[in-house]
mmCIF file with all atom_site columns, C-alpha atoms in Angstrom:
data_model
loop_
_atom_site.group_PDB
_atom_site.id
_atom_site.type_symbol
_atom_site.label_atom_id
_atom_site.label_alt_id
_atom_site.label_comp_id
_atom_site.label_asym_id
_atom_site.label_entity_id
_atom_site.label_seq_id
_atom_site.pdbx_PDB_ins_code
_atom_site.Cartn_x
_atom_site.Cartn_y
_atom_site.Cartn_z
_atom_site.occupancy
_atom_site.B_iso_or_equiv
_atom_site.pdbx_formal_charge
_atom_site.auth_seq_id
_atom_site.auth_comp_id
_atom_site.auth_asym_id
_atom_site.auth_atom_id
_atom_site.pdbx_PDB_model_num
ATOM 1   C CA . THR B 1 1   ? 9.734   -23.657 19.228  1.00 0.00 ? 253 THR B CA 1
ATOM 2   C CA . GLY B 1 2   ? 7.207   -25.869 17.601  1.00 0.00 ? 254 GLY B CA 1
ATOM 3   C CA . VAL B 1 3   ? 4.495   -23.129 18.264  1.00 0.00 ? 255 VAL B CA 1
ATOM 4   C CA . GLN B 1 4   ? 6.679   -20.290 16.908  1.00 0.00 ? 256 GLN B CA 1
ATOM 5   C CA . THR B 1 5   ? 7.616   -23.009 13.348  1.00 0.00 ? 257 THR B CA 1
ATOM 6   C CA . TYR B 1 6   ? 3.451   -23.190 13.806  1.00 0.00 ? 258 TYR B CA 1
ATOM 7   C CA . ALA B 1 7   ? 2.636   -19.429 14.270  1.00 0.00 ? 259 ALA B CA 1
ATOM 8   C CA . LEU B 1 8   ? 3.950   -18.639 10.927  1.00 0.00 ? 260 LEU B CA 1
ATOM 9   C CA . PRO B 1 9   ? 2.667   -20.254 8.512   1.00 0.00 ? 261 PRO B CA 1
ATOM 10  C CA . ILE B 1 10  ? -0.374  -19.311 10.209  1.00 0.00 ? 262 ILE B CA 1
ATOM 11  C CA . SER B 1 11  ? 0.617   -15.809 10.299  1.00 0.00 ? 263 SER B CA 1
ATOM 12  C CA . ASP B 1 12  ? 1.899   -15.798 6.160   1.00 0.00 ? 264 ASP B CA 1
ATOM 13  C CA . ARG B 1 13  ? -1.682  -17.394 5.524   1.00 0.00 ? 265 ARG B CA 1
ATOM 14  C CA . LEU B 1 14  ? -3.487  -14.252 7.647   1.00 0.00 ? 266 LEU B CA 1
ATOM 15  C CA . LEU B 1 15  ? -1.548  -11.496 5.941   1.00 0.00 ? 267 LEU B CA 1
ATOM 16  C CA . ARG B 1 16  ? -1.944  -12.793 2.635   1.00 0.00 ? 268 ARG B CA 1
ATOM 17  C CA . GLU B 1 17  ? -5.488  -12.872 3.381   1.00 0.00 ? 269 GLU B CA 1
ATOM 18  C CA . ARG B 1 18  ? -5.269  -9.232  4.208   1.00 0.00 ? 270 ARG B CA 1
ATOM 19  C CA . ALA B 1 19  ? -3.394  -8.110  1.360   1.00 0.00 ? 271 ALA B CA 1
ATOM 20  C CA . ARG B 1 20  ? -5.639  -9.962  -1.092  1.00 0.00 ? 272 ARG B CA 1
ATOM 21  C CA . ALA B 1 21  ? -8.203  -7.673  0.797   1.00 0.00 ? 273 ALA B CA 1
ATOM 22  C CA . VAL B 1 22  ? -6.658  -4.679  0.105   1.00 0.00 ? 274 VAL B CA 1
ATOM 23  C CA . GLY B 1 23  ? -6.288  -5.499  -3.170  1.00 0.00 ? 275 GLY B CA 1
ATOM 24  C CA . ARG B 1 24  ? -10.279 -6.368  -3.538  1.00 0.00 ? 276 ARG B CA 1
ATOM 25  C CA . ALA B 1 25  ? -10.206 -2.507  -2.310  1.00 0.00 ? 277 ALA B CA 1
ATOM 26  C CA . THR B 1 26  ? -7.301  -1.365  -4.882  1.00 0.00 ? 278 THR B CA 1
ATOM 27  C CA . ALA B 1 27  ? -9.877  -2.949  -7.401  1.00 0.00 ? 279 ALA B CA 1
ATOM 28  C CA . LEU B 1 28  ? -12.456 -0.914  -6.932  1.00 0.00 ? 280 LEU B CA 1
ATOM 29  C CA . LEU B 1 29  ? -10.972 1.959   -6.456  1.00 0.00 ? 281 LEU B CA 1
ATOM 30  C CA . LEU B 1 30  ? -9.208  1.708   -9.900  1.00 0.00 ? 282 LEU B CA 1
ATOM 31  C CA . ASP B 1 31  ? -12.561 1.176   -11.397 1.00 0.00 ? 283 ASP B CA 1
ATOM 32  C CA . VAL B 1 32  ? -14.453 4.109   -9.972  1.00 0.00 ? 284 VAL B CA 1
ATOM 33  C CA . LEU B 1 33  ? -11.336 6.486   -9.820  1.00 0.00 ? 285 LEU B CA 1
ATOM 34  C CA . ASN B 1 34  ? -9.296  4.815   -12.822 1.00 0.00 ? 286 ASN B CA 1
ATOM 35  C CA . PRO B 1 35  ? -5.994  6.715   -11.287 1.00 0.00 ? 287 PRO B CA 1
ATOM 36  C CA . ASP B 1 36  ? -2.541  6.874   -12.985 1.00 0.00 ? 288 ASP B CA 1
ATOM 37  C CA . LEU B 1 37  ? -1.156  5.072   -9.624  1.00 0.00 ? 289 LEU B CA 1
ATOM 38  C CA . VAL B 1 38  ? -2.362  4.015   -6.545  1.00 0.00 ? 290 VAL B CA 1
ATOM 39  C CA . VAL B 1 39  ? 0.194   3.865   -3.262  1.00 0.00 ? 291 VAL B CA 1
ATOM 40  C CA . VAL B 1 40  ? -0.817  1.264   -0.801  1.00 0.00 ? 292 VAL B CA 1
ATOM 41  C CA . THR B 1 41  ? 0.462   1.820   2.729   1.00 0.00 ? 293 THR B CA 1
ATOM 42  C CA . GLU B 1 42  ? -0.868  -1.633  4.083   1.00 0.00 ? 294 GLU B CA 1
ATOM 43  C CA . HIS B 1 43  ? 1.865   -2.336  6.877   1.00 0.00 ? 295 HIS B CA 1
ATOM 44  C CA . SER B 1 44  ? 2.733   -6.178  5.826   1.00 0.00 ? 296 SER B CA 1
ATOM 45  C CA . SER B 1 45  ? 3.799   -5.264  1.769   1.00 0.00 ? 297 SER B CA 1
ATOM 46  C CA . LEU B 1 46  ? 6.104   -2.496  3.146   1.00 0.00 ? 298 LEU B CA 1
ATOM 47  C CA . LEU B 1 47  ? 8.017   -5.351  5.171   1.00 0.00 ? 299 LEU B CA 1
ATOM 48  C CA . ASN B 1 48  ? 7.659   -8.221  2.674   1.00 0.00 ? 300 ASN B CA 1
ATOM 49  C CA . PRO B 1 49  ? 7.154   -7.281  -1.359  1.00 0.00 ? 301 PRO B CA 1
ATOM 50  C CA . GLU B 1 50  ? 5.455   -11.033 -1.550  1.00 0.00 ? 302 GLU B CA 1
ATOM 51  C CA . TYR B 1 51  ? 2.563   -9.387  0.051   1.00 0.00 ? 303 TYR B CA 1
ATOM 52  C CA . LEU B 1 52  ? 2.859   -6.549  -2.100  1.00 0.00 ? 304 LEU B CA 1
ATOM 53  C CA . GLU B 1 53  ? 2.670   -8.688  -5.048  1.00 0.00 ? 305 GLU B CA 1
ATOM 54  C CA . GLU B 1 54  ? -0.598  -10.240 -3.933  1.00 0.00 ? 306 GLU B CA 1
ATOM 55  C CA . ILE B 1 55  ? -1.942  -7.083  -3.371  1.00 0.00 ? 307 ILE B CA 1
ATOM 56  C CA . ARG B 1 56  ? -1.422  -6.295  -7.026  1.00 0.00 ? 308 ARG B CA 1
ATOM 57  C CA . GLY B 1 57  ? -2.396  -9.882  -8.095  1.00 0.00 ? 309 GLY B CA 1
ATOM 58  C CA . ALA B 1 58  ? -5.905  -9.270  -6.572  1.00 0.00 ? 310 ALA B CA 1
ATOM 59  C CA . ALA B 1 59  ? -6.367  -5.877  -7.693  1.00 0.00 ? 311 ALA B CA 1
ATOM 60  C CA . VAL B 1 60  ? -5.428  -6.886  -11.484 1.00 0.00 ? 312 VAL B CA 1
ATOM 61  C CA . ASP B 1 61  ? -7.744  -9.929  -11.462 1.00 0.00 ? 313 ASP B CA 1
ATOM 62  C CA . LEU B 1 62  ? -10.475 -8.195  -10.059 1.00 0.00 ? 314 LEU B CA 1
ATOM 63  C CA . SER B 1 63  ? -10.079 -4.922  -11.531 1.00 0.00 ? 315 SER B CA 1
ATOM 64  C CA . HIS B 1 64  ? -12.135 -3.723  -14.971 1.00 0.00 ? 316 HIS B CA 1
ATOM 65  C CA . VAL B 1 65  ? -9.808  -1.193  -15.818 1.00 0.00 ? 317 VAL B CA 1
ATOM 66  C CA . CYS B 1 66  ? -6.571  -2.085  -14.563 1.00 0.00 ? 318 CYS B CA 1
ATOM 67  C CA . LYS B 1 67  ? -4.132  -4.632  -15.982 1.00 0.00 ? 319 LYS B CA 1
ATOM 68  C CA . ASP B 1 68  ? -0.990  -3.257  -15.114 1.00 0.00 ? 320 ASP B CA 1
ATOM 69  C CA . PRO B 1 69  ? 0.331   -4.187  -11.711 1.00 0.00 ? 321 PRO B CA 1
ATOM 70  C CA . GLU B 1 70  ? 2.740   -1.569  -11.939 1.00 0.00 ? 322 GLU B CA 1
ATOM 71  C CA . ARG B 1 71  ? -0.025  0.900   -11.291 1.00 0.00 ? 323 ARG B CA 1
ATOM 72  C CA . ILE B 1 72  ? 0.365   -0.462  -7.459  1.00 0.00 ? 324 ILE B CA 1
ATOM 73  C CA . VAL B 1 73  ? 3.473   0.586   -5.534  1.00 0.00 ? 325 VAL B CA 1
ATOM 74  C CA . GLY B 1 74  ? 4.649   1.197   -2.023  1.00 0.00 ? 326 GLY B CA 1
ATOM 75  C CA . PRO B 1 75  ? 5.373   4.847   -0.762  1.00 0.00 ? 327 PRO B CA 1
ATOM 76  C CA . HIS B 1 76  ? 8.769   5.972   -1.477  1.00 0.00 ? 328 HIS B CA 1
ATOM 77  C CA . ALA B 1 77  ? 9.603   6.563   1.922   1.00 0.00 ? 329 ALA B CA 1
ATOM 78  C CA . GLY B 1 78  ? 9.431   3.000   3.127   1.00 0.00 ? 330 GLY B CA 1
ATOM 79  C CA . MET B 1 79  ? 8.899   2.477   6.513   1.00 0.00 ? 331 MET B CA 1
ATOM 80  C CA . ALA B 1 80  ? 9.092   5.958   7.409   1.00 0.00 ? 332 ALA B CA 1
ATOM 81  C CA . VAL B 1 81  ? 5.641   6.256   5.270   1.00 0.00 ? 333 VAL B CA 1
ATOM 82  C CA . LEU B 1 82  ? 3.553   8.002   8.544   1.00 0.00 ? 334 LEU B CA 1
ATOM 83  C CA . PRO B 1 83  ? 6.250   10.459  9.781   1.00 0.00 ? 335 PRO B CA 1
ATOM 84  C CA . VAL B 1 84  ? 6.779   11.548  6.508   1.00 0.00 ? 336 VAL B CA 1
ATOM 85  C CA . ALA B 1 85  ? 2.934   12.497  6.088   1.00 0.00 ? 337 ALA B CA 1
ATOM 86  C CA . GLY B 1 86  ? 3.061   13.639  8.846   1.00 0.00 ? 338 GLY B CA 1
ATOM 87  C CA . GLY B 1 87  ? 5.538   16.196  8.079   1.00 0.00 ? 339 GLY B CA 1
ATOM 88  C CA . THR B 1 88  ? 3.664   16.558  4.743   1.00 0.00 ? 340 THR B CA 1
ATOM 89  C CA . ILE B 1 89  ? 0.966   18.284  6.217   1.00 0.00 ? 341 ILE B CA 1
ATOM 90  C CA . ALA B 1 90  ? 3.231   20.771  8.919   1.00 0.00 ? 342 ALA B CA 1
ATOM 91  C CA . LEU B 1 91  ? 5.540   21.581  5.769   1.00 0.00 ? 343 LEU B CA 1
ATOM 92  C CA . ASN B 1 92  ? 2.523   22.308  3.100   1.00 0.00 ? 344 ASN B CA 1
ATOM 93  C CA . PRO B 1 93  ? 2.215   25.798  4.316   1.00 0.00 ? 345 PRO B CA 1
ATOM 94  C CA . LEU B 1 94  ? 6.076   26.318  3.480   1.00 0.00 ? 346 LEU B CA 1
ATOM 95  C CA . PHE B 1 95  ? 6.245   24.634  0.374   1.00 0.00 ? 347 PHE B CA 1
ATOM 96  C CA . ARG B 1 96  ? 2.985   26.399  -0.691  1.00 0.00 ? 348 ARG B CA 1
ATOM 97  C CA . SER B 1 97  ? 3.878   29.937  -0.518  1.00 0.00 ? 349 SER B CA 1
ATOM 98  C CA . PRO B 1 98  ? 7.550   29.910  1.203   1.00 0.00 ? 350 PRO B CA 1
ATOM 99  C CA . LEU B 1 99  ? 7.702   34.043  1.485   1.00 0.00 ? 351 LEU B CA 1
ATOM 100 C CA . ALA B 1 100 ? 4.607   34.358  3.245   1.00 0.00 ? 352 ALA B CA 1
ATOM 101 C CA . ALA B 1 101 ? 5.777   31.390  5.429   1.00 0.00 ? 353 ALA B CA 1
ATOM 102 C CA . SER B 1 102 ? 8.917   32.750  6.307   1.00 0.00 ? 354 SER B CA 1
ATOM 103 C CA . GLY B 1 103 ? 7.281   36.106  7.517   1.00 0.00 ? 355 GLY B CA 1
ATOM 104 C CA . ARG B 1 104 ? 5.939   34.839  10.462  1.00 0.00 ? 356 ARG B CA 1
#
């Protein structure tokens, strides 16, 4: 059990460092593209909202155009983001042209 107790703070530190790195990349995207909203799908931020806050904090601190952390969000699909993204691609022809897709 001593190893598990020791591993948790190390894991947390590494995940926070990773979140800040994602936040730095997010700040660059915000500065170059200035989108209204950035959806972050970094896995640890989906598991723990504290890591999303780390991403937001780093992005807002480093961005020249974004001072609103609420512009940086997680996906509405939560942990199902990858299957939903795959399904979106598969269903795109149907939603783009329902009548043409139904004739196939």
